[in-house]
mmCIF file of C-alpha atoms and ligand atoms in Angstrom:
data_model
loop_
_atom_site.group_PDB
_atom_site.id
_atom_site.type_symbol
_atom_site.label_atom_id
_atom_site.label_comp_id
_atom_site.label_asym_id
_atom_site.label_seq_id
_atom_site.Cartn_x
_atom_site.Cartn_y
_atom_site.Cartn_z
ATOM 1 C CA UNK C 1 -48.311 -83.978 -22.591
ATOM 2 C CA UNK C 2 -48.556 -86.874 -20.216
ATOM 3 C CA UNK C 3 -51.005 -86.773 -17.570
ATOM 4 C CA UNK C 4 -49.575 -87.773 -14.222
ATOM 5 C CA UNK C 5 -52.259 -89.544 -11.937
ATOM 6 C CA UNK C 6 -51.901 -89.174 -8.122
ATOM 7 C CA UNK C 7 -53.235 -90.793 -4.920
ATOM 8 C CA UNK C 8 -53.903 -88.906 -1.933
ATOM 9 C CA UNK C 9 -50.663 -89.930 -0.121
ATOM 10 C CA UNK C 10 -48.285 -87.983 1.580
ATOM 11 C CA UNK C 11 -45.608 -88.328 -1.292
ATOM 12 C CA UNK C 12 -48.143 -87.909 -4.226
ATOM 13 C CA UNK C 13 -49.525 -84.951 -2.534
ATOM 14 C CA UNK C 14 -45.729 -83.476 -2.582
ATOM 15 C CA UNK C 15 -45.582 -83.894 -6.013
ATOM 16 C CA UNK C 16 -48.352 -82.358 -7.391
ATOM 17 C CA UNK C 17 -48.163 -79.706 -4.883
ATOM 18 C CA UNK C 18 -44.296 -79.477 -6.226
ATOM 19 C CA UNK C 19 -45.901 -79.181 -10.125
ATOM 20 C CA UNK C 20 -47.997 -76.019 -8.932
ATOM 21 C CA UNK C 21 -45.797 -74.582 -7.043
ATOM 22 C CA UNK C 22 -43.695 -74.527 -10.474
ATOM 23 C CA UNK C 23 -46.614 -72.708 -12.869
ATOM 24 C CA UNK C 24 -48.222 -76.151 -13.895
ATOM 25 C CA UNK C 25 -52.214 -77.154 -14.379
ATOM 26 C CA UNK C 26 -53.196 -80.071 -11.831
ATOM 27 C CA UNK C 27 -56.761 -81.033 -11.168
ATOM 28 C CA UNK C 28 -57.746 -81.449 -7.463
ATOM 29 C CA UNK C 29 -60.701 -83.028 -5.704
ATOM 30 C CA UNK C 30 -62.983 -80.484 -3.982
ATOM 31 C CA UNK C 31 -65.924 -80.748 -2.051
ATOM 32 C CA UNK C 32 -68.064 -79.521 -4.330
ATOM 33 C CA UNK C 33 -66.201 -80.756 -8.102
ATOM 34 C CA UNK C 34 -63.027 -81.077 -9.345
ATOM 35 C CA UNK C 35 -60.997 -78.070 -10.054
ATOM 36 C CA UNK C 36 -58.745 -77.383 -12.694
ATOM 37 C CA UNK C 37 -56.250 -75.520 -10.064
ATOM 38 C CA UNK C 38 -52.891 -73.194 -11.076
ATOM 39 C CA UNK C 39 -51.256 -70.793 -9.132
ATOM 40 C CA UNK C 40 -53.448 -67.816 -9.143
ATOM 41 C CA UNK C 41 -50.606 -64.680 -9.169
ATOM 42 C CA UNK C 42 -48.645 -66.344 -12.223
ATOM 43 C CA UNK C 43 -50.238 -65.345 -15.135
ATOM 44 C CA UNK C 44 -48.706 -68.065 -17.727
ATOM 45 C CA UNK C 45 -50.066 -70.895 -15.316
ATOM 46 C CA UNK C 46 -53.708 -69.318 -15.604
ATOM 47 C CA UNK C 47 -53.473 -69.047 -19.399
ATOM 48 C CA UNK C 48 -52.711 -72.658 -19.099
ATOM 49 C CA UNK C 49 -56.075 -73.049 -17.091
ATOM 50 C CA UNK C 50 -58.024 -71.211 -19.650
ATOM 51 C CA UNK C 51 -56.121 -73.259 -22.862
ATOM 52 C CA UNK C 52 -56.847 -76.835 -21.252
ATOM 53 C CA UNK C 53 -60.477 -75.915 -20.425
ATOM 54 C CA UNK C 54 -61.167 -73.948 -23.778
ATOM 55 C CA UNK C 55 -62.844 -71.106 -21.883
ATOM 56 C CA UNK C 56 -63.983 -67.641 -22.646
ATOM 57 C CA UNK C 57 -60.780 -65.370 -21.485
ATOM 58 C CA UNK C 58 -63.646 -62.997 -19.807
ATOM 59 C CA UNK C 59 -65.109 -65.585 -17.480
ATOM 60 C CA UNK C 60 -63.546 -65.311 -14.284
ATOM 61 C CA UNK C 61 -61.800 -68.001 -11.862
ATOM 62 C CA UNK C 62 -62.280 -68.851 -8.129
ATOM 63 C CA UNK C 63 -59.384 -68.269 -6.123
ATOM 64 C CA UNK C 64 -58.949 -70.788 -3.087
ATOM 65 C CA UNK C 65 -57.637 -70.293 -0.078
ATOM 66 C CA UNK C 66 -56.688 -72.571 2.773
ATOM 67 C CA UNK C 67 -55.807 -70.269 5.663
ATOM 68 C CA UNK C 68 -57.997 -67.265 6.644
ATOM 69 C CA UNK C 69 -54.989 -65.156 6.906
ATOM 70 C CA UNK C 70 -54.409 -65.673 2.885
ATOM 71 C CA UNK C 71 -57.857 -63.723 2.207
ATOM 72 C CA UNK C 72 -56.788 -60.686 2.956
ATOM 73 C CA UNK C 73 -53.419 -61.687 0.599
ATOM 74 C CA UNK C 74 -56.185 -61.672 -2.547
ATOM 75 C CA UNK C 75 -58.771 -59.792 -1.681
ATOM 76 C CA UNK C 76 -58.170 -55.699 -1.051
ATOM 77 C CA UNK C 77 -60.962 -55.434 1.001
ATOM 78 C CA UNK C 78 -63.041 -57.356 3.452
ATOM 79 C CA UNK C 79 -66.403 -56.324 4.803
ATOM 80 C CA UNK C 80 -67.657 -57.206 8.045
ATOM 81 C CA UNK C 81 -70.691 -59.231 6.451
ATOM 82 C CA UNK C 82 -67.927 -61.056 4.419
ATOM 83 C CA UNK C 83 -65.904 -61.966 7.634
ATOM 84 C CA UNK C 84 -69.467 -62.762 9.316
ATOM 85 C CA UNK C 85 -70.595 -65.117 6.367
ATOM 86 C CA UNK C 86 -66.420 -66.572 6.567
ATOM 87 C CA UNK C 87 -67.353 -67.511 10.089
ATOM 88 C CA UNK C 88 -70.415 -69.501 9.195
ATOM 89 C CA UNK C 89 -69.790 -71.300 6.096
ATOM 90 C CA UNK C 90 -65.852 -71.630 5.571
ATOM 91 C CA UNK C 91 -64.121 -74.264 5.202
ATOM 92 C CA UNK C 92 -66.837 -75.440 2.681
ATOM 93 C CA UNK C 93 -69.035 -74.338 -0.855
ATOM 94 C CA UNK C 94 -69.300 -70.818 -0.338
ATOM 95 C CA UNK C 95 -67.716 -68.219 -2.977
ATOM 96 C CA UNK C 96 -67.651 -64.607 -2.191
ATOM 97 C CA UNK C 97 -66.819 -61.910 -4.596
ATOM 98 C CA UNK C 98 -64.859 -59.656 -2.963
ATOM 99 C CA UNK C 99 -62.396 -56.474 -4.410
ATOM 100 C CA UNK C 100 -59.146 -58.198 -5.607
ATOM 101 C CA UNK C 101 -55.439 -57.450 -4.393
ATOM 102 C CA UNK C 102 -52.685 -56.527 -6.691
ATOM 103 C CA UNK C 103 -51.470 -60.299 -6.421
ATOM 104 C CA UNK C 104 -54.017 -61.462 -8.552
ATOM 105 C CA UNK C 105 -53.406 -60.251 -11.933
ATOM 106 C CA UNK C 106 -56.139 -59.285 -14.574
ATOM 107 C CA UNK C 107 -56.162 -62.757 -16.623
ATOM 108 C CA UNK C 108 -56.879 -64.408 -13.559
ATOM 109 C CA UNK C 109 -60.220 -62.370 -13.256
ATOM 110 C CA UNK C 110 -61.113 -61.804 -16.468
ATOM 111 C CA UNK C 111 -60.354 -58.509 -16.203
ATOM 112 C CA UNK C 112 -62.620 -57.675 -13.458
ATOM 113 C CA UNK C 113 -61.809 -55.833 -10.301
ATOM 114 C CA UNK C 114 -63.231 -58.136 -8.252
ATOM 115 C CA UNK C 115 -61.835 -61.775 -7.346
ATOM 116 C CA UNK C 116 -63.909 -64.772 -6.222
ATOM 117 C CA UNK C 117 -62.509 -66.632 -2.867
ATOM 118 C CA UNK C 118 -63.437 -69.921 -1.712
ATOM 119 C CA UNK C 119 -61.576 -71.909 1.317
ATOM 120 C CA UNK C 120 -62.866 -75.281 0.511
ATOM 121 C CA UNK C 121 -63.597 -77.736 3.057
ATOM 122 C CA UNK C 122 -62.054 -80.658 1.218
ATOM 123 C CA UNK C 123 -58.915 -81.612 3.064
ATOM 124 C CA UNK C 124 -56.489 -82.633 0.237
ATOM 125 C CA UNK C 125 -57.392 -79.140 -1.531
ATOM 126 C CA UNK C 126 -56.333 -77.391 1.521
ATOM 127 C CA UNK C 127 -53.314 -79.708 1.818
ATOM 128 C CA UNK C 128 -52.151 -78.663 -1.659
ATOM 129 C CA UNK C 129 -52.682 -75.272 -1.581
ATOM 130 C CA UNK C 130 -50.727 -75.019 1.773
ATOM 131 C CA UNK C 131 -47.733 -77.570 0.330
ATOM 132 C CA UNK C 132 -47.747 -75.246 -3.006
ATOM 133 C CA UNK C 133 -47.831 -72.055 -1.100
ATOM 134 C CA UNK C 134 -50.262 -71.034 -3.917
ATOM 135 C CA UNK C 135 -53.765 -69.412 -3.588
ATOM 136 C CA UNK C 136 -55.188 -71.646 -6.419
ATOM 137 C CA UNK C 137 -57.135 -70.446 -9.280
ATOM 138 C CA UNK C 138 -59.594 -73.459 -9.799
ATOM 139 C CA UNK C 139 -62.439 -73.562 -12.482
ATOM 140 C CA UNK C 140 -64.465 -76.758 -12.690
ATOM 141 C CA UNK C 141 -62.021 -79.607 -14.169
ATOM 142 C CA UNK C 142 -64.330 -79.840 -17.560
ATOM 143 C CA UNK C 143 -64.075 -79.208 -20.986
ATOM 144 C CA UNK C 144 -65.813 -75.268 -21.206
ATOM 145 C CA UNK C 145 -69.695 -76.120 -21.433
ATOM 146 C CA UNK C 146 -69.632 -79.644 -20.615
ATOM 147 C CA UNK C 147 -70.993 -81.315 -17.109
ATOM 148 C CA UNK C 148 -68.347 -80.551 -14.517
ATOM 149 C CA UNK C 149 -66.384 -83.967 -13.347
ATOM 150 C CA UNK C 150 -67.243 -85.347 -9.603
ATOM 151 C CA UNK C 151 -65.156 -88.162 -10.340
ATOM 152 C CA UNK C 152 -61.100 -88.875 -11.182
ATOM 153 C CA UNK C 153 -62.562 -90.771 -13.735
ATOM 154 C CA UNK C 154 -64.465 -87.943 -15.187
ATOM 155 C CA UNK C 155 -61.432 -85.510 -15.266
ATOM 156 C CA UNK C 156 -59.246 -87.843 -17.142
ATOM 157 C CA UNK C 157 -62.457 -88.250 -19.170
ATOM 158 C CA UNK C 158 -61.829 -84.806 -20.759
ATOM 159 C CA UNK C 159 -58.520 -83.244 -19.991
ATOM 160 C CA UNK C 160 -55.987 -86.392 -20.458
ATOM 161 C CA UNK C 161 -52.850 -85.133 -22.268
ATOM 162 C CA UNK C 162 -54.071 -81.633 -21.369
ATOM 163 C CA UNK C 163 -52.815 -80.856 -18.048
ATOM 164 C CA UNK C 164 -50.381 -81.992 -16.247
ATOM 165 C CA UNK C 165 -51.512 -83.839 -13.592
ATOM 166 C CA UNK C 166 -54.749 -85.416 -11.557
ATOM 167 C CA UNK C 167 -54.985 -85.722 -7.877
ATOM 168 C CA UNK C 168 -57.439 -88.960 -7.302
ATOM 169 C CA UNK C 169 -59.660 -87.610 -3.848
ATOM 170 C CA UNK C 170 -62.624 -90.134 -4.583
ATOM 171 C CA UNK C 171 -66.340 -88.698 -5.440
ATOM 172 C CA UNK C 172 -66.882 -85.427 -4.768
ATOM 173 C CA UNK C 173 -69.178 -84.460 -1.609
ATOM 174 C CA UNK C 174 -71.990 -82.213 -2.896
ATOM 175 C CA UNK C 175 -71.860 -82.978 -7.106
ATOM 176 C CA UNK C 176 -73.035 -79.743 -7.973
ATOM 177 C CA UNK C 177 -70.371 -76.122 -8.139
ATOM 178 C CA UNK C 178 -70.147 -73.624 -4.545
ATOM 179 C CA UNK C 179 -72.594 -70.983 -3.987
ATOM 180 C CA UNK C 180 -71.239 -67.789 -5.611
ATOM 181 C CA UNK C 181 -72.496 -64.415 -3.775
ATOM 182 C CA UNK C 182 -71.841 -60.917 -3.899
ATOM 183 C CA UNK C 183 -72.295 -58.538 -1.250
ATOM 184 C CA UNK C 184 -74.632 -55.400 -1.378
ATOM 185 C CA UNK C 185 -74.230 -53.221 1.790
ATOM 186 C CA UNK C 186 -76.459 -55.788 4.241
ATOM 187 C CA UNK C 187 -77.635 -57.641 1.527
ATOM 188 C CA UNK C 188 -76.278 -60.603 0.122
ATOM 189 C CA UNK C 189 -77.367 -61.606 -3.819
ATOM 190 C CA UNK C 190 -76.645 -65.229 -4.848
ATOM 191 C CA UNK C 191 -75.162 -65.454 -8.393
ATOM 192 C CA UNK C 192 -74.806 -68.738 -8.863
ATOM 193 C CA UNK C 193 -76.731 -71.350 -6.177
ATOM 194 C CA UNK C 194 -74.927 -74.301 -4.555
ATOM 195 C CA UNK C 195 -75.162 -76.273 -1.011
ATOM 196 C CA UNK C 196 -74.961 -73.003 0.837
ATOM 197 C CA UNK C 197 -78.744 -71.894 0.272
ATOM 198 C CA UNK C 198 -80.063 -69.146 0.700
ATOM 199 C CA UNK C 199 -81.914 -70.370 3.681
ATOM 200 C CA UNK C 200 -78.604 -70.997 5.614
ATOM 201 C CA UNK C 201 -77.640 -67.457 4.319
ATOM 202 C CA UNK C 202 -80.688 -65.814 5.291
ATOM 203 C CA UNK C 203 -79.430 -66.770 9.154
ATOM 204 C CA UNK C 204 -76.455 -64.551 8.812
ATOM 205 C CA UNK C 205 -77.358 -61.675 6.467
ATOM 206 C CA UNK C 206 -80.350 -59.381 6.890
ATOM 207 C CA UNK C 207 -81.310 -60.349 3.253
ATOM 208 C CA UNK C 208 -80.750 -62.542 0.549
ATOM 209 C CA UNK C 209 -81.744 -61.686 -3.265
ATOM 210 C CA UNK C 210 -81.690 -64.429 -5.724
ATOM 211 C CA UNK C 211 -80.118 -62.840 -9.285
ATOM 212 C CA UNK C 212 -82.335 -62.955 -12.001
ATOM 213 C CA UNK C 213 -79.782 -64.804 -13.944
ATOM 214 C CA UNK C 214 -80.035 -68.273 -11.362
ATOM 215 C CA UNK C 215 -83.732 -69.318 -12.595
ATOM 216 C CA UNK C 216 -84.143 -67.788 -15.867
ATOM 217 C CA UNK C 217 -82.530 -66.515 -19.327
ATOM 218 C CA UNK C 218 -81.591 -63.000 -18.818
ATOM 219 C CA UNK C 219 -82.541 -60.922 -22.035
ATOM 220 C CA UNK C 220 -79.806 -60.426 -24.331
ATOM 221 C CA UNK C 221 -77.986 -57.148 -23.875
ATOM 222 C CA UNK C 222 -78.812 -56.976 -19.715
ATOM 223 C CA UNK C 223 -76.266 -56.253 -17.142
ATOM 224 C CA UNK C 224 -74.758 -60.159 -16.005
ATOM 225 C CA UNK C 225 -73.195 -59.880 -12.753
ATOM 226 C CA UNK C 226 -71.096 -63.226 -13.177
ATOM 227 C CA UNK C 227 -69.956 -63.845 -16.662
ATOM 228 C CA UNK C 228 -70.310 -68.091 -16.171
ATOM 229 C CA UNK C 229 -74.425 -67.299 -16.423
ATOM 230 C CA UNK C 230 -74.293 -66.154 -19.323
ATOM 231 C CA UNK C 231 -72.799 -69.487 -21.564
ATOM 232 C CA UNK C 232 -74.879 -72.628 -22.298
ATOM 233 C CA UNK C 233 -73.180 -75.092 -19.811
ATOM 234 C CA UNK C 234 -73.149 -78.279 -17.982
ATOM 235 C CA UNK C 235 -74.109 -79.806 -21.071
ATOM 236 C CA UNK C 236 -74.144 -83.433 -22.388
ATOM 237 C CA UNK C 237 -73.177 -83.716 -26.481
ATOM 238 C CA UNK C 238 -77.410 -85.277 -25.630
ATOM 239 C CA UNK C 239 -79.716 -83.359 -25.825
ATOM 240 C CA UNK C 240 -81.697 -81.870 -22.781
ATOM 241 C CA UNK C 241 -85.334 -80.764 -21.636
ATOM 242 C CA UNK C 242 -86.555 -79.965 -18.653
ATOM 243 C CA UNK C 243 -90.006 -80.744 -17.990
ATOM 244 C CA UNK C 244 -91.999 -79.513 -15.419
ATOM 245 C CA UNK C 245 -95.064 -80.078 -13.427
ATOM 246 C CA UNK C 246 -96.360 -83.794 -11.747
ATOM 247 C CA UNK C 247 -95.587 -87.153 -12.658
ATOM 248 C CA UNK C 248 -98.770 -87.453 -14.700
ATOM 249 C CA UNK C 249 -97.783 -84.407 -17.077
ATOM 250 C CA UNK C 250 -94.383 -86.093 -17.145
ATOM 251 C CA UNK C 251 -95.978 -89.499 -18.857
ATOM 252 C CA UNK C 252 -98.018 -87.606 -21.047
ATOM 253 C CA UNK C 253 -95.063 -85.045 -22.554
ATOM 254 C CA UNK C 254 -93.345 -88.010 -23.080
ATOM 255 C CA UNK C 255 -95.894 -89.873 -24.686
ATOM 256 C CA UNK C 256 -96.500 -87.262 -26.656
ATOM 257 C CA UNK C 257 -92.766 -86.266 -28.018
ATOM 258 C CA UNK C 258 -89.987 -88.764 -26.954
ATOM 259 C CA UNK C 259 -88.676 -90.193 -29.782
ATOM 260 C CA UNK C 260 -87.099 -93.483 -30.102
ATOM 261 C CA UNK C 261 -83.576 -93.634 -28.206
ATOM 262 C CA UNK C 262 -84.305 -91.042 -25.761
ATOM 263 C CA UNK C 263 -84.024 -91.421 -22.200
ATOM 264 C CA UNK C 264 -85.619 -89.902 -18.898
ATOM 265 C CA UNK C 265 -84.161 -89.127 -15.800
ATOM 266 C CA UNK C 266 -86.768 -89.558 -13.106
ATOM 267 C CA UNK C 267 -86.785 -88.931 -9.348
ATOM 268 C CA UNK C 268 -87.051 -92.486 -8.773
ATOM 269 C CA UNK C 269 -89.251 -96.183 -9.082
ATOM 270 C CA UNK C 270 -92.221 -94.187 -7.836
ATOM 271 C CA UNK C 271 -92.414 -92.248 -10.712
ATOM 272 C CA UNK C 272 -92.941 -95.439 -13.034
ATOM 273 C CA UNK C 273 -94.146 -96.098 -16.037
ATOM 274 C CA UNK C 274 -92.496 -93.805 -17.994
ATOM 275 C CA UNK C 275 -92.442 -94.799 -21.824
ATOM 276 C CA UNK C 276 -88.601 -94.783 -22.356
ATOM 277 C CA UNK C 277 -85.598 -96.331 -20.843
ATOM 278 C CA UNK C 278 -84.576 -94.450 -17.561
ATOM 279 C CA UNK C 279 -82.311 -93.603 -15.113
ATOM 280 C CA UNK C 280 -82.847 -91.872 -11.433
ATOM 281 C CA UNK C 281 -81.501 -89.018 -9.439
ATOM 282 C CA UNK C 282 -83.454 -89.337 -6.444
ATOM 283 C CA UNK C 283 -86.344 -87.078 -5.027
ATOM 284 C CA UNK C 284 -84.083 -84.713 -2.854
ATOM 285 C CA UNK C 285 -82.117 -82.069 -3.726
ATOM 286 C CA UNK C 286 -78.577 -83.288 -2.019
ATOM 287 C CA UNK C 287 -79.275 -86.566 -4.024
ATOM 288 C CA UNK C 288 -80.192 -84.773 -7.060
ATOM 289 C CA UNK C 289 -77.026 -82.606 -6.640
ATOM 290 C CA UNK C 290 -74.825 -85.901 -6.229
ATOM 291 C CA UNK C 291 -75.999 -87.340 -9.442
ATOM 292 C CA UNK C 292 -77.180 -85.066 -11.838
ATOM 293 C CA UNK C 293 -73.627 -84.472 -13.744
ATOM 294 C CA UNK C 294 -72.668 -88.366 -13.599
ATOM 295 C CA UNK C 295 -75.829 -89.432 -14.758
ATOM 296 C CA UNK C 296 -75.401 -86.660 -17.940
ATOM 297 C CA UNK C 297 -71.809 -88.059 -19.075
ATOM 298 C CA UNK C 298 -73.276 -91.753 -18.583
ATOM 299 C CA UNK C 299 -76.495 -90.236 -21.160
ATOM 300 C CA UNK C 300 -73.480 -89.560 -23.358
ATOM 301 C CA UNK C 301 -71.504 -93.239 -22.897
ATOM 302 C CA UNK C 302 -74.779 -94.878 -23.807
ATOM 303 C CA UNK C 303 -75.507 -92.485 -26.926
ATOM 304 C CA UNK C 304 -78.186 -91.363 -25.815
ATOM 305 C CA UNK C 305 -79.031 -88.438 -28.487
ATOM 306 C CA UNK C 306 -82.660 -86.512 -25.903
ATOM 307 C CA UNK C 307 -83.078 -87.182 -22.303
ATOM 308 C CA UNK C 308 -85.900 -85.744 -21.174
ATOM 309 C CA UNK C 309 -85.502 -84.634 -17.317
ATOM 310 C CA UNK C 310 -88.208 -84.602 -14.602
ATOM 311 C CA UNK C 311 -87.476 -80.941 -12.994
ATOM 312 C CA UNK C 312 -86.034 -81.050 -8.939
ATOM 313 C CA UNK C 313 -88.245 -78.696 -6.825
ATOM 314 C CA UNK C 314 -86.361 -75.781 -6.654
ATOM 315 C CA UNK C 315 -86.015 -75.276 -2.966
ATOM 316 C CA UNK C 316 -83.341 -75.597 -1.234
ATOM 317 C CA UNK C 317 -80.540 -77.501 -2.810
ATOM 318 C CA UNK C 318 -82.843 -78.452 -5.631
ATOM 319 C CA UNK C 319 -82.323 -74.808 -6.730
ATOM 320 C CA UNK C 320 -78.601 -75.393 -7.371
ATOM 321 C CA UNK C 321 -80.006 -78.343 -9.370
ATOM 322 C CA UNK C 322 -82.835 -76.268 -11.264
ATOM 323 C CA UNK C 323 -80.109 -73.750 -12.043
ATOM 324 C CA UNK C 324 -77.838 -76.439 -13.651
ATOM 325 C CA UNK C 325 -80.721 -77.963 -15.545
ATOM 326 C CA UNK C 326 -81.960 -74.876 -17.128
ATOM 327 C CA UNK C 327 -78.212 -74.300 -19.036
ATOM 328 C CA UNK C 328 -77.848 -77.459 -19.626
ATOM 329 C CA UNK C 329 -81.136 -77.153 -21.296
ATOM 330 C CA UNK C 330 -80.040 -74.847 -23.062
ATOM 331 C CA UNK C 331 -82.949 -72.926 -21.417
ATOM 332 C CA UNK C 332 -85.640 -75.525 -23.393
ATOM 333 C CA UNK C 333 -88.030 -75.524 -20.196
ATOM 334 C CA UNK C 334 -91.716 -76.953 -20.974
ATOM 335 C CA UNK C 335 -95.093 -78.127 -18.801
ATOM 336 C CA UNK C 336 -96.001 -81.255 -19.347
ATOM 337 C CA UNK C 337 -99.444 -80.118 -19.791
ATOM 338 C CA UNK C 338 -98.220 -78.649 -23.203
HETATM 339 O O1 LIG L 401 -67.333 -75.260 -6.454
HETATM 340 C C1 LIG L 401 -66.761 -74.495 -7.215
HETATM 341 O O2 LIG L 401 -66.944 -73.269 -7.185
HETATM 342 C C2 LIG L 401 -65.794 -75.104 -8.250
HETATM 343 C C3 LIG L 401 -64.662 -75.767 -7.449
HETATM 344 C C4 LIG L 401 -63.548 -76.256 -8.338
HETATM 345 O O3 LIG L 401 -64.205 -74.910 -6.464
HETATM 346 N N1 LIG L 401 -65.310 -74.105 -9.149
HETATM 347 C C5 LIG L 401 -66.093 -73.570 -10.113
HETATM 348 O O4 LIG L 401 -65.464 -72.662 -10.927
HETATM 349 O O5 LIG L 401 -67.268 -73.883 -10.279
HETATM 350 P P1 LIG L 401 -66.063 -72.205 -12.336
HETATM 351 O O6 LIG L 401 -64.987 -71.395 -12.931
HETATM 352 O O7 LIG L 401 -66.534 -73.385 -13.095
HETATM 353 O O8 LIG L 401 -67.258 -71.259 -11.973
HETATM 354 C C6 LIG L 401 -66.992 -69.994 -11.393
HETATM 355 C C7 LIG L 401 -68.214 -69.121 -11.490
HETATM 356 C C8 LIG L 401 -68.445 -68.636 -12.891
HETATM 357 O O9 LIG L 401 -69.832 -68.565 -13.148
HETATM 358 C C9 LIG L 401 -67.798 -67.252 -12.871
HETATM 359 O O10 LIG L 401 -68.340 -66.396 -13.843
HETATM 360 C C10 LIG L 401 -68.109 -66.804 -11.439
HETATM 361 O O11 LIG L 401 -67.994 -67.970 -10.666
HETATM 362 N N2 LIG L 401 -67.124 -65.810 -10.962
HETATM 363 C C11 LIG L 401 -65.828 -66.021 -10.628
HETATM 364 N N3 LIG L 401 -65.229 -64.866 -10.288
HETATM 365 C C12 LIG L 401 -66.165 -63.896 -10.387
HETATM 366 C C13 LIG L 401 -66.162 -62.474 -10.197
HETATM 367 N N4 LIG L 401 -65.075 -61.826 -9.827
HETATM 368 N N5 LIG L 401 -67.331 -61.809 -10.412
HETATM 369 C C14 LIG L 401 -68.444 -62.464 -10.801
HETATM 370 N N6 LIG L 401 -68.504 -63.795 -10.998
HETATM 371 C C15 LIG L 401 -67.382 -64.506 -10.813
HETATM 372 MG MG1 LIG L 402 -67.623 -74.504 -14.431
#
């Protein structure tokens, strides 16, 4: 299949909107990543989503939405905390889980009963959902378990001849996946953490839980609220460990184990010396967020085989980064005072 590539203008958008409307795979900028986005009511397009992607059939996709009015076209019901949390944090990276509609058909959930919506804030995703007429079934625009793409570049990286087309929007926003939360009478658990904390949460709902499943490995045979949790992910063909605990445990881990060839990802110059080559992701958690998955493919173009990761603080946005490290660590977590 040849892979079309498209700007953002007004007769590139028309196109690729035109492909979607017709059943076809295109992968759109979003705020947060890229998307791998298909009409989500026809079920052939979404089984073109899952074959591209190589995905699990029983891990659900994010339905997006560009208009208010089309949430109530996908989802069957809508609480008044969902329309409350809507009018805080929409357009932008904010997933609810909501009942689903008849229009969205089983594959599209993976079977589930429940559909997640997004309206993301990104203005040429809204664009082509309106121009498609499509709610748009988008899963991050990787290869299933590898780092998802916040550039073009990244996209054609691992679905070239796969799909049929790319929408070029530039580098995403945020760099790490939405906030994905499900609603429990006044309550509101985060499944997955993103830009959306659960600070800025805690402003609109009476309560926020954080799952078990966003800092931890959940025991094998326990109830997992969002399927994605469950799969190693966001990992480099490198291998990853997270180490925790101050610089000086840092050095000394590394001392200790890195072998020759590996690399560490440190906050930044501050954090010098470290005793292998390195690269930086900042000392924030928006920084982190914006670098972590470009800085994990680059470990990859440089053949790097171990890179050893200082651990963000996991507050704030730095828990969306914490939760990303952990899979892609294939839950290896250690002290540095080991
Ligand atoms: O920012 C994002 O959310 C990006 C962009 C493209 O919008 N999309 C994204 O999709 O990250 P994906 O498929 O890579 O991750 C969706 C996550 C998965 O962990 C999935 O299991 C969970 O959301 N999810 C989706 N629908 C769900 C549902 N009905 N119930 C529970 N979890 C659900
Ligand atoms: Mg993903």
């Amino acid at each position: 299949m040849i892979t079309q590539q498209f700007t953002d203008s007004p007769d590139d958008l028309n196109a690729a909107a035109a492909l979607l409307a017709k059943g076809c795979v295109v992968a759109i900028p979003t705020e947060t990543v890229y998307g791998l986005a298909a009409d989500a009511r026809n079920e052939e397009a979404i089984s073109r989503i899952f074959a591209a992607k190589n995905r699990p059939a029983d891990n659900p996709l994010i339905v997006h939405i560009a208009h208010r009015d089309q949430l109530y076209t996908v989802a069957s019901h809508v609480p008044p905390l969902a329309e409350k949390l809507a009018d805080a944090f929409w357009a932008g990276p904010l997933t609810m889980i909501l009942p689903r509609s008849e229009s969205i058909p089983d594959i599209t959930t993976g079977g589930l009963d429940t559909v997640g919506v997004r309206m993301p804030a990104n203005p040429i995703a809204r664009k082509l959902i309106t121009l498609s007429g499509c709610p748009l079934a988008a899963p991050s625009a990787n290869r299933s378990g590898y780092p998802s793409p916040t550039t073009a570049a990244h996209v054609i990286a691992d679905m070239n001849g796969r799909i049929a087309g790319i929408v070029d929007g530039g580098a995403c926003q945020y760099g790490v996946e939405s906030t994905v939360v499900v609603l429990e009478g006044d309550s509101v658990r985060i499944l997955r953490p993103g830009a959306i904390t659960a600070e800025m949460l805690a402003t609109v709902a009476d309560n926020v839980i954080i799952d078990d499943a966003v800092l931890e490995e959940l025991p094998a045979g326990s109830v997992v609220r969002s399927p994605g949790t469950k799969y190693k992910h966001y990992s480099p063909r490198a291998k990853v460990t997270l180490v925790t605990g101050e610089i000086d445990a840092f050095r000394t881990y590394l001392d200790k184990y890195a072998e020759k060839g590996a690399y560490a990802i440190i906050y930044d110059e501050s954090d010098l010396p470290v005793p292998v080559p390195y690269l930086c992701y900042g000392r924030k958690g928006n920084e982190q967020a914006h670098k972590l998955f470009a800085l994990l493919r680059q470990c990859d173009e440089m053949k790097v085989n171990h890179v050893y990761v200082r651990a963000p603080q996991p507050t704030g946005m730095g828990l969306a980064v914490y939760n990303r490290l952990i899979r892609a660590a294939g839950f290896e977590i250690v002290t540095g005072e080991e």
